[in-house]
XYZ file of C-alpha atoms in Angstrom:
700
model
C 0.118 -0.186 -0.159
C 1.074 3.479 -0.810
C 0.573 6.755 1.237
C -1.254 9.664 0.886
C 0.403 12.832 1.165
C -0.079 16.600 -0.008
C 2.320 17.295 -3.033
C 2.918 19.974 -5.667
C 2.779 18.915 -9.157
C 6.765 19.526 -9.516
C 6.819 17.392 -6.253
C 4.754 14.803 -7.830
C 7.189 14.669 -11.043
C 10.317 14.497 -8.577
C 8.641 11.474 -6.943
C 7.479 9.739 -10.043
C 11.459 9.677 -11.213
C 12.370 8.588 -7.571
C 9.909 5.697 -7.769
C 11.160 5.034 -11.390
C 14.648 4.830 -10.069
C 16.178 6.994 -12.548
C 19.902 6.890 -12.902
C 21.290 9.684 -14.412
C 19.429 13.478 -13.976
C 20.636 16.544 -15.941
C 18.643 19.624 -15.426
C 19.177 23.390 -15.371
C 16.957 25.991 -13.220
C 14.187 27.551 -15.205
C 11.000 28.755 -13.635
C 8.403 27.235 -13.132
C 10.139 23.513 -13.513
C 13.129 24.146 -11.019
C 11.715 22.467 -8.010
C 11.549 19.154 -9.715
C 15.349 18.963 -9.929
C 15.551 20.544 -6.463
C 13.630 17.762 -5.039
C 15.641 15.316 -6.909
C 18.731 16.702 -5.584
C 17.238 16.314 -1.996
C 16.499 12.756 -2.882
C 20.260 11.960 -3.974
C 21.671 14.049 -1.067
C 19.777 12.189 1.547
C 20.667 8.871 0.117
C 16.931 8.295 -1.031
C 17.687 7.839 -4.619
C 21.178 6.494 -6.127
C 21.677 8.694 -9.268
C 24.114 10.858 -11.084
C 23.384 14.491 -10.891
C 25.036 16.463 -13.689
C 25.343 20.445 -13.377
C 25.412 22.043 -16.916
C 25.811 25.407 -18.032
C 22.383 25.450 -19.984
C 19.308 23.673 -21.358
C 21.104 22.828 -24.485
C 23.639 20.841 -22.467
C 21.161 19.757 -19.793
C 18.957 17.673 -22.347
C 22.020 16.815 -24.302
C 23.522 15.163 -21.269
C 20.416 13.284 -20.446
C 20.310 12.275 -23.719
C 23.476 10.824 -23.905
C 23.134 9.071 -21.020
C 20.041 7.101 -22.285
C 22.142 6.386 -25.230
C 24.803 5.138 -22.845
C 22.399 2.770 -21.130
C 21.210 4.521 -18.298
C 17.658 5.522 -17.448
C 17.876 9.298 -18.025
C 15.603 11.837 -16.810
C 15.679 15.699 -17.313
C 12.898 18.573 -16.996
C 12.632 22.107 -18.668
C 10.031 24.500 -20.197
C 9.614 27.519 -22.116
C 12.744 29.293 -23.357
C 14.686 26.219 -21.875
C 13.162 23.902 -24.156
C 13.305 26.452 -27.266
C 17.194 26.780 -26.493
C 17.647 22.990 -26.511
C 15.377 22.259 -29.691
C 18.365 21.072 -31.630
C 18.966 18.320 -29.073
C 15.445 17.518 -28.556
C 15.210 17.257 -32.577
C 17.937 14.955 -32.551
C 16.855 12.612 -29.801
C 14.035 10.184 -31.484
C 16.847 9.284 -34.269
C 18.819 7.505 -31.410
C 15.876 5.428 -30.377
C 16.507 6.749 -26.800
C 13.679 6.186 -24.131
C 14.773 9.458 -22.470
C 11.686 11.199 -20.320
C 11.615 14.727 -19.758
C 9.346 16.609 -17.652
C 7.878 20.062 -19.151
C 6.335 22.413 -16.751
C 4.527 24.177 -19.495
C 5.283 28.112 -19.763
C 5.096 30.853 -22.132
C 7.834 30.631 -24.632
C 9.085 33.995 -26.153
C 6.688 36.106 -27.270
C 5.740 38.600 -24.480
C 7.864 36.962 -21.636
C 5.721 35.319 -19.030
C 6.410 32.491 -16.159
C 2.984 31.112 -16.219
C 1.358 28.465 -18.436
C 0.444 27.938 -21.846
C 1.776 25.287 -24.602
C 3.749 27.739 -26.684
C 6.796 25.752 -25.746
C 6.049 22.007 -26.206
C 3.524 22.355 -29.138
C 6.371 23.161 -31.335
C 8.215 19.960 -30.747
C 4.797 18.213 -31.664
C 6.040 17.049 -34.935
C 9.695 15.773 -34.071
C 8.855 12.311 -32.699
C 8.496 12.869 -28.971
C 5.595 11.166 -27.101
C 3.574 14.003 -25.682
C 1.348 13.388 -22.356
C -0.559 16.160 -20.640
C -1.359 15.758 -16.695
C -4.700 17.086 -15.427
C -3.940 16.647 -11.474
C -0.762 16.177 -9.458
C -1.515 12.531 -9.335
C -1.383 12.098 -12.949
C 1.830 13.846 -12.904
C 3.304 11.290 -10.724
C 1.841 8.394 -12.200
C 2.759 9.991 -15.888
C 6.193 9.876 -15.308
C 6.140 6.015 -14.303
C 3.969 5.199 -17.172
C 6.046 7.134 -19.666
C 9.291 4.953 -18.644
C 7.383 1.902 -19.285
C 6.152 2.976 -22.857
C 9.372 4.482 -23.920
C 11.316 1.562 -23.049
C 8.855 -0.995 -25.103
C 10.948 -2.316 -27.681
C 7.932 -1.753 -30.015
C 8.444 2.136 -29.126
C 11.659 3.380 -28.358
C 11.146 6.923 -28.333
C 11.640 9.666 -26.139
C 8.560 10.959 -23.922
C 7.365 14.446 -22.521
C 5.315 14.539 -19.503
C 3.519 17.850 -19.628
C 2.291 19.813 -16.695
C 0.961 23.176 -16.550
C 3.364 25.669 -15.135
C 1.883 27.213 -11.775
C -1.581 26.058 -12.437
C -0.410 22.409 -11.550
C 3.465 22.554 -10.987
C 3.155 24.879 -7.876
C -0.423 23.750 -6.985
C -0.762 20.977 -4.209
C -3.067 18.068 -4.138
C -3.562 15.049 -2.115
C -1.534 12.485 -3.896
C -1.384 8.672 -3.651
C 2.537 7.863 -3.689
C 2.888 4.072 -4.409
C 5.291 1.975 -2.764
C 8.443 1.738 -4.296
C 8.022 -2.740 -4.380
C 4.658 -2.181 -6.248
C 6.494 0.034 -8.968
C 9.438 -2.190 -9.303
C 6.836 -4.843 -10.047
C 5.187 -2.749 -12.568
C 8.368 -1.007 -14.070
C 11.243 -3.462 -14.945
C 14.883 -2.325 -14.695
C 16.527 -0.388 -17.671
C 17.458 -3.065 -20.560
C 20.546 -2.680 -22.554
C 19.361 -2.823 -26.183
C 21.048 -3.915 -29.226
C 21.675 -0.370 -30.295
C 22.887 0.720 -26.747
C 26.274 2.614 -27.010
C 28.190 0.475 -24.917
C 30.927 -1.605 -26.426
C 31.218 -3.577 -23.412
C 27.413 -5.069 -23.973
C 25.841 -4.374 -27.177
C 26.683 -5.300 -30.565
C 26.150 -1.973 -32.384
C 25.154 1.697 -32.075
C 22.901 4.165 -33.983
C 24.725 5.419 -37.220
C 24.470 9.378 -36.720
C 23.487 9.788 -40.631
C 21.928 8.574 -43.623
C 21.951 8.933 -47.388
C 19.770 11.200 -48.998
C 17.737 8.169 -50.172
C 16.603 6.794 -46.947
C 15.330 9.529 -45.285
C 11.995 9.535 -46.437
C 11.925 5.428 -45.651
C 13.286 6.227 -42.245
C 10.656 8.924 -41.538
C 8.088 6.193 -42.333
C 9.655 3.567 -40.079
C 9.618 6.235 -37.236
C 6.210 7.180 -38.306
C 5.232 3.526 -37.918
C 6.831 3.190 -34.291
C 4.761 6.304 -33.171
C 1.581 4.411 -34.346
C 2.564 1.204 -32.713
C 2.907 3.349 -29.392
C -1.014 3.796 -29.293
C -1.389 0.130 -28.474
C 1.356 0.292 -26.097
C -0.235 3.248 -24.363
C -3.449 1.471 -23.980
C -1.687 -1.878 -22.642
C 0.604 -0.183 -20.193
C -1.815 2.419 -19.124
C -4.762 -0.244 -18.454
C -2.157 -2.458 -16.424
C -1.186 0.684 -14.082
C -4.934 1.256 -13.733
C -5.685 -2.154 -12.722
C -2.560 -2.708 -10.425
C -2.932 0.947 -8.613
C -6.736 0.834 -8.928
C -7.417 4.394 -10.384
C -8.807 5.193 -13.844
C -5.928 6.551 -15.380
C -5.753 4.626 -18.746
C -5.906 5.258 -22.424
C -5.274 8.081 -24.723
C -8.145 10.252 -23.884
C -10.351 10.209 -20.799
C -14.204 10.798 -21.536
C -16.420 12.451 -19.231
C -20.054 12.340 -19.462
C -20.002 11.462 -23.374
C -23.065 9.326 -23.652
C -25.625 11.208 -25.875
C -23.711 14.108 -25.892
C -24.696 16.217 -28.727
C -22.215 18.747 -27.843
C -18.430 17.912 -27.209
C -15.799 20.113 -25.442
C -12.147 18.654 -26.270
C -9.438 19.895 -23.721
C -5.962 19.399 -22.416
C -4.185 19.684 -19.139
C -5.149 21.390 -15.817
C -8.119 23.230 -17.538
C -10.067 20.455 -17.927
C -11.234 20.271 -14.052
C -12.908 23.652 -14.732
C -14.549 22.181 -17.978
C -15.700 19.181 -15.962
C -17.215 20.998 -13.522
C -19.104 23.228 -16.141
C -20.163 20.029 -17.894
C -21.570 18.821 -14.432
C -23.646 21.970 -14.121
C -24.917 22.110 -17.805
C -26.010 18.523 -17.781
C -27.871 19.513 -14.549
C -29.572 22.039 -16.663
C -30.680 19.508 -19.463
C -27.728 20.210 -21.890
C -26.278 17.279 -23.620
C -22.837 18.338 -23.382
C -19.722 15.924 -22.634
C -16.101 16.334 -22.615
C -13.093 14.471 -23.925
C -9.771 15.270 -22.328
C -6.471 14.440 -24.328
C -4.001 12.598 -22.265
C -1.817 12.059 -25.077
C -1.237 14.828 -27.922
C 1.192 12.604 -29.729
C 0.473 9.994 -30.960
C -2.719 11.827 -31.928
C -5.825 9.389 -30.735
C -7.673 10.075 -33.871
C -9.489 6.479 -33.600
C -10.549 7.642 -30.019
C -12.326 10.869 -31.346
C -13.829 9.551 -34.244
C -15.251 6.637 -32.076
C -16.580 9.280 -29.753
C -18.242 11.364 -32.555
C -19.881 8.660 -34.396
C -21.282 6.697 -31.482
C -23.021 9.537 -29.834
C -23.928 11.572 -32.913
C -21.976 14.728 -31.880
C -23.506 18.055 -33.804
C -20.857 20.470 -32.653
C -17.242 20.340 -31.073
C -15.480 22.985 -29.016
C -12.002 22.488 -28.932
C -10.136 24.414 -26.072
C -6.451 25.085 -25.933
C -3.640 27.183 -24.318
C -1.880 27.520 -27.858
C -2.280 29.093 -31.526
C -0.642 28.150 -34.723
C -0.198 31.547 -36.160
C -0.921 31.668 -39.660
C -3.840 29.102 -39.696
C -6.136 30.767 -37.159
C -6.153 27.640 -34.988
C -4.241 26.186 -32.493
C -2.569 22.503 -33.127
C -5.244 20.541 -31.364
C -8.061 22.470 -33.363
C -6.127 21.794 -36.418
C -5.770 18.055 -35.436
C -9.291 17.560 -34.649
C -10.746 19.392 -37.826
C -8.210 17.061 -39.841
C -9.516 13.937 -38.044
C -13.288 14.935 -38.574
C -12.481 15.355 -42.383
C -13.183 11.630 -43.050
C -16.863 11.718 -41.729
C -19.586 12.636 -44.237
C -21.608 14.647 -41.610
C -18.929 16.448 -40.086
C -19.742 18.147 -36.702
C -19.488 22.044 -36.517
C -16.245 22.943 -34.788
C -15.435 26.202 -32.844
C -11.587 26.518 -31.827
C -11.452 28.486 -28.648
C -8.182 30.142 -28.148
C -7.864 30.514 -24.235
C -5.639 30.706 -21.276
C -2.610 32.053 -23.225
C 0.334 33.717 -20.989
C -1.028 31.811 -18.224
C -4.575 33.093 -18.027
C -7.169 31.583 -16.078
C -9.835 29.552 -17.827
C -12.927 29.477 -15.426
C -16.199 27.374 -15.205
C -18.131 30.711 -16.552
C -15.836 30.504 -19.511
C -16.517 27.093 -20.487
C -20.307 27.532 -19.887
C -20.056 30.293 -22.474
C -17.903 28.569 -24.790
C -21.309 25.678 -24.826
C -23.431 28.459 -25.288
C -21.561 29.532 -28.436
C -21.780 25.775 -29.553
C -25.175 25.403 -28.929
C -26.015 28.464 -31.318
C -24.518 26.464 -34.113
C -26.888 23.586 -33.998
C -29.153 24.965 -36.708
C -26.305 25.583 -39.021
C -23.912 23.714 -41.128
C -20.089 23.413 -41.693
C -19.479 26.085 -39.008
C -15.543 26.276 -38.529
C -14.535 29.165 -36.431
C -12.065 30.292 -34.168
C -12.768 32.639 -31.013
C -10.287 34.034 -28.369
C -11.295 33.708 -24.780
C -10.463 37.194 -23.779
C -10.360 39.008 -20.378
C -9.446 42.681 -20.983
C -8.324 44.863 -18.532
C -7.638 48.866 -18.454
C -4.423 49.709 -18.561
C -3.769 53.476 -16.991
C -0.631 55.460 -17.395
C 1.337 55.632 -14.183
C 0.068 58.701 -11.690
C 3.621 59.717 -11.032
C 6.233 60.214 -13.759
C 10.235 60.610 -12.713
C 11.020 62.146 -15.972
C 14.421 63.373 -14.829
C 15.298 60.697 -12.696
C 17.736 57.655 -13.480
C 16.420 55.615 -10.596
C 13.197 55.611 -8.742
C 12.169 53.632 -5.497
C 10.223 50.488 -5.188
C 12.032 48.168 -7.515
C 10.495 45.107 -5.504
C 13.816 43.497 -5.183
C 14.149 41.546 -1.715
C 15.097 43.789 1.176
C 18.652 44.069 1.642
C 19.280 42.914 -1.898
C 22.990 43.802 -2.752
C 21.930 44.165 -6.459
C 19.293 47.164 -5.632
C 22.390 49.282 -3.796
C 24.558 48.405 -6.966
C 21.920 49.232 -9.677
C 21.303 52.473 -7.922
C 25.108 53.560 -8.476
C 25.289 51.783 -11.930
C 22.226 54.162 -13.231
C 23.769 57.216 -11.115
C 27.103 56.924 -13.160
C 25.957 55.839 -16.592
C 23.249 58.511 -16.970
C 20.568 58.916 -19.182
C 22.489 58.349 -22.687
C 22.534 54.639 -21.719
C 20.357 51.094 -22.898
C 20.536 48.113 -20.542
C 20.578 44.808 -21.581
C 18.920 42.380 -19.132
C 19.220 38.381 -19.591
C 17.027 36.617 -17.140
C 17.467 37.493 -13.383
C 16.336 38.950 -10.170
C 16.627 42.645 -11.583
C 14.713 41.994 -14.828
C 12.052 40.013 -13.031
C 11.396 43.037 -10.822
C 11.202 45.325 -13.878
C 8.635 43.040 -15.316
C 6.494 43.505 -12.224
C 6.069 47.333 -12.926
C 3.851 47.019 -16.277
C 3.586 49.410 -17.725
C 6.106 51.593 -15.566
C 9.719 51.263 -14.570
C 11.591 52.062 -11.666
C 14.586 52.973 -14.165
C 14.780 55.998 -16.379
C 16.556 54.452 -19.131
C 15.470 51.881 -21.624
C 16.468 48.412 -21.519
C 16.334 45.218 -23.847
C 15.286 41.782 -22.458
C 17.668 39.352 -23.835
C 17.565 35.989 -24.107
C 19.815 33.944 -21.529
C 22.589 32.593 -23.780
C 23.058 35.341 -26.261
C 23.067 38.798 -23.841
C 26.287 40.047 -25.307
C 25.001 39.235 -28.924
C 21.906 41.437 -27.873
C 24.795 44.235 -26.636
C 26.825 43.823 -29.667
C 23.715 44.273 -32.256
C 22.854 47.336 -30.661
C 26.527 48.978 -29.929
C 26.615 48.351 -33.967
C 23.506 49.784 -34.532
C 23.983 52.831 -32.614
C 27.595 53.132 -34.253
C 26.291 52.853 -37.839
C 23.709 55.747 -37.015
C 26.490 57.937 -35.473
C 24.991 57.705 -31.815
C 26.730 57.840 -28.571
C 25.132 55.376 -26.414
C 26.384 53.369 -23.389
C 25.312 49.878 -24.002
C 25.560 47.861 -20.733
C 24.742 44.407 -19.849
C 23.554 43.773 -16.415
C 23.986 40.177 -15.800
C 24.065 37.554 -13.120
C 26.582 34.996 -12.402
C 24.421 32.536 -13.848
C 24.370 34.079 -17.426
C 28.058 35.317 -16.971
C 29.812 31.970 -15.830
C 27.310 29.501 -17.340
C 24.745 29.892 -19.932
C 26.105 33.339 -21.311
C 29.831 32.763 -21.397
C 30.398 31.553 -25.022
C 28.520 34.646 -25.979
C 30.697 36.901 -23.644
C 33.977 35.314 -24.724
C 32.900 36.089 -28.202
C 32.315 39.688 -27.382
C 35.370 39.854 -25.401
C 37.946 38.278 -28.271
C 36.065 40.917 -30.668
C 36.940 43.740 -28.700
C 33.492 44.930 -28.957
C 32.997 48.150 -26.737
C 30.221 47.338 -24.529
C 30.406 47.170 -20.725
C 29.558 43.804 -18.988
C 28.658 44.243 -15.406
C 28.608 40.722 -13.359
C 26.303 41.134 -10.296
C 27.447 37.999 -8.710
C 25.126 36.648 -5.932
C 26.689 33.199 -6.299
C 23.585 31.080 -7.243
C 20.831 31.561 -9.332
C 18.618 33.353 -7.277
C 15.990 34.658 -9.475
C 14.748 30.676 -9.791
C 15.338 30.034 -6.085
C 19.065 29.663 -4.953
C 20.384 26.881 -7.374
C 23.894 26.218 -7.476
C 25.617 28.181 -10.295
C 29.391 28.153 -11.310
C 30.360 30.592 -9.340
C 28.721 29.192 -5.762
C 31.377 28.924 -3.383
C 32.745 25.346 -2.288
C 30.308 23.732 0.376
C 28.020 26.022 0.179
C 24.100 24.820 0.660
C 22.036 25.557 -2.477
C 18.700 23.760 -3.366
C 20.499 22.052 -5.801
C 23.512 21.073 -3.617
C 21.669 20.495 -0.297
C 23.688 19.210 2.957
C 22.649 15.706 3.610
C 23.977 12.296 4.164
C 25.664 11.985 1.045
C 26.205 15.442 0.008
C 27.792 18.314 2.227
C 26.855 21.462 -0.278
C 28.483 22.203 -3.508
C 31.626 19.885 -4.312
C 33.694 22.001 -6.730
C 35.459 25.486 -6.204
C 34.101 28.727 -7.997
C 34.925 29.103 -11.401
C 37.273 32.024 -11.766
C 35.740 34.393 -14.061
C 38.074 37.186 -13.588
C 40.979 35.105 -14.446
C 38.678 33.826 -17.788
C 38.433 37.596 -19.071
C 42.320 38.110 -18.238
C 43.122 35.308 -20.640
C 40.903 37.253 -23.173
C 43.113 40.500 -22.641
C 40.187 42.761 -22.481
C 41.332 46.413 -21.807
C 39.509 46.705 -18.501
C 38.356 44.108 -15.773
C 37.666 44.886 -12.029
C 35.923 43.648 -9.055
C 33.756 45.952 -6.892
C 31.366 45.689 -3.996
C 28.583 47.698 -3.147
C 30.236 48.128 0.099
C 33.161 50.014 -1.036
C 30.994 52.685 -3.281
C 33.867 55.118 -4.064
C 35.769 52.358 -5.575
C 32.886 50.974 -7.547
C 31.909 54.332 -8.742
C 35.573 54.753 -9.949
C 35.732 51.905 -11.691
C 32.343 52.394 -13.583
C 34.011 55.775 -14.850
C 36.989 54.074 -16.255
C 34.812 51.408 -17.748
C 32.828 53.941 -19.301
C 36.020 55.747 -21.037
C 37.201 52.331 -22.213
C 34.049 51.979 -24.363
C 33.902 55.544 -25.371
C 37.111 55.201 -27.033
C 36.197 51.920 -28.552
C 39.106 50.117 -27.081
C 37.097 46.937 -26.376
C 34.930 45.136 -23.787
C 34.912 46.393 -19.969
C 34.432 43.765 -17.487
C 33.086 44.633 -13.725
C 32.442 41.738 -11.634
C 30.722 42.783 -8.732
C 29.970 40.984 -5.513
C 25.829 40.854 -4.750
C 25.395 39.860 -1.197
C 21.935 38.121 -1.338
C 20.211 37.788 2.451
C 17.499 35.297 0.625
C 20.128 32.909 -0.609
C 22.853 33.443 1.774
C 20.534 33.134 4.887
C 21.393 36.166 6.740
C 19.599 39.263 8.157
C 18.604 42.139 5.377
C 20.347 44.656 7.901
C 23.671 43.035 7.354
C 24.207 43.301 3.719
C 26.884 45.964 3.810
C 28.586 44.383 6.690
C 28.664 40.917 4.762
C 29.986 42.896 1.828
C 32.871 44.552 3.625
C 33.822 41.162 5.672
C 33.931 39.312 2.049
C 36.864 41.805 1.190
C 38.546 42.256 4.460
C 38.864 38.617 4.825
C 40.260 38.040 1.486
C 36.987 36.312 -0.197
C 36.261 39.080 -2.442
C 39.348 40.769 -3.132
C 38.980 44.399 -4.688
C 41.238 44.531 -7.803
C 41.707 45.840 -11.658
C 43.382 44.764 -14.612
C 43.810 48.099 -16.491
C 45.222 47.917 -19.990
C 46.923 44.720 -18.770
C 48.560 46.184 -15.126
C 47.246 44.203 -12.332
C 46.449 46.227 -9.179
C 45.061 45.600 -5.808
C 42.566 48.322 -4.920
C 42.477 47.295 -1.099
C 45.354 45.676 0.841
C 44.489 45.017 4.462
C 47.438 44.836 6.711
C 46.139 41.488 7.891
C 43.342 39.713 6.828
C 40.296 38.959 9.177
C 39.439 35.071 9.870
C 37.188 33.909 7.044
C 35.102 32.403 9.971
C 33.769 35.775 10.648
C 32.541 35.715 7.184
C 31.173 32.568 6.947
C 29.320 32.135 10.196
C 26.945 35.085 9.314
C 25.411 33.022 6.548
C 23.072 30.348 6.910
C 24.147 28.700 3.628
C 27.479 27.320 5.681
C 25.826 26.462 8.868
C 26.592 22.651 8.106
C 30.418 23.496 7.947
C 32.762 22.340 10.864
C 35.725 24.042 12.150
C 37.530 21.517 9.904
C 35.975 22.791 6.815
C 36.621 26.408 7.799
C 39.965 25.638 8.040
C 40.330 24.442 4.614
C 38.626 27.365 3.178
C 40.870 29.397 5.290
C 43.935 27.814 3.903
C 42.630 28.257 0.325
C 41.933 32.127 0.650
C 45.511 32.534 2.098
C 47.146 30.927 -0.557
C 45.071 33.191 -2.870
C 45.973 36.128 -1.403
C 49.793 35.325 -1.536
C 49.371 34.951 -5.376
C 47.455 38.035 -5.611
C 50.088 39.615 -3.489
C 52.704 38.515 -6.298
C 50.634 39.752 -8.925
C 50.185 43.264 -7.237
C 51.553 46.045 -10.091
C 52.791 43.094 -12.735
C 52.002 43.374 -16.223
C 49.964 40.538 -17.387
C 50.413 41.011 -21.222
């Protein structure tokens, strides 16, 4: 017997992965998916799951690593959404060719467009034709069950295709429901251990491997082979989900769920969590005598055309309303609506169809909305050949800000956390840059706080929201446009440590190597704070984060932080500096030097600011400046600059303070013992000696 617990959709997915005994996990933080891999990290850290955990620099590599692990014979797992899924599109497209049974959770979120962290299917729908199985959960229970079922489906030798388990971001990922967590023994009986196939890439066990290319003449043939595999998957899904339903005593089988379809002349077709509200609307309308039913798409790929035709023909359905959180621009339909319309084409007496586009960007779709849709379907009953698209809109009145700061560079009320080091840094960055500036923001805490102020801004300069991996490229494009047009505008990237040291490093490296005259400011809070305190490349050794928890097996982050300053020195950019909001005169002086460098067109100027984070570092918000000062006075965060190749220490205490004074003020280090702190002190001392040797030296 399992146990009943209150789980969010994300935690349910993590339990599904744990119960499936995944062996290699690779993922990169992105809202609203991130808690999935945080929970899995906790399972591994506490010895509850025996698995490898990979920390890649971005989603492209995250999904590639999980795919490669699956190719190599392990049960791989990954999770992503939105921009992350888009960034990894190349890998996603390649995965089916390897016949790799990888399972990926997608916490659906708006992809691109106007940015939103809430749910629609603009991220997973563009992948629908690549050869992945797609399952869409309605509830947290289905999220857990769906992971276990998906491994059983994908690993079946009749299938051997990758699969997505999709759950609506926030509507489901962060909502909690009672979930029955099966016993591990029960799951082990249902889901056998991962097999090694003939094509598994392992020279010690398998006889062959998947050859990575084909002659042109075979491409069409192999597409047919893959489509046949996808069509076979339908029977596998029916078998596997029926067995699950019988074994675990819950009705979660089939490619679709039928709800009150008997005798229905009107039919709603939905996907995901909105289906619950649709069911309540159906219940209410049935009580009023309206003959309406619901078909919920559990699987979108392979598409359950047989089930839809059977239901329509059996009940003599006269009008269908397809409701979905997606649109295929240029067709005036959403992908689900287009599929349903194509499926109905073979019928002689085709039902009327209205495609309702609803809930885009995470908008709520209410019971009342569904009742209104059914009323619109009712109005078509005396008509023929109706095929329309309607948008379910909830317009709001947008008013201009009541107060305007026309001359201000920085306005109060940023909605960043109390005590945030970045708030103090931004105030002085804007003060020095002035009005003749454009800022480029990849996703980070500061850009997120700007999004909360629509339609106003707490900054007095324009800014561009850049894709995570391409922030430097955005800055280069802007800089070249202003150069071509003869404009003097300071282009400055405000990036966090995740963008600088991890996902955006190759773009930054290219800009540095090309001597692009832009300013790059890395405000380093030493973790992915915007998505909830996950480990980054600059997270200190042994620090606790949500993806490097301290537990029975883990002791915080195992690796030393990436030395980005040395990386920039290797690029020989004209100006490199570290700074701290606790030493403002030094900080402002370095900002002015950076501006002179780019004004002269000499190349890229890089400033690396330590940004103490009360939320992530676990200290009182009143101690931000004190923590910053201690970081410098203990040698943890030395203030230095490399000006046109000359190395200089800007602050040289006669004697460094003990590093324990800095560490013991922060909860992220509370699991460290005296021996751990002594090792860190030794590392700081050795590095400080090297810095003293470099002081005054010419680096190139």
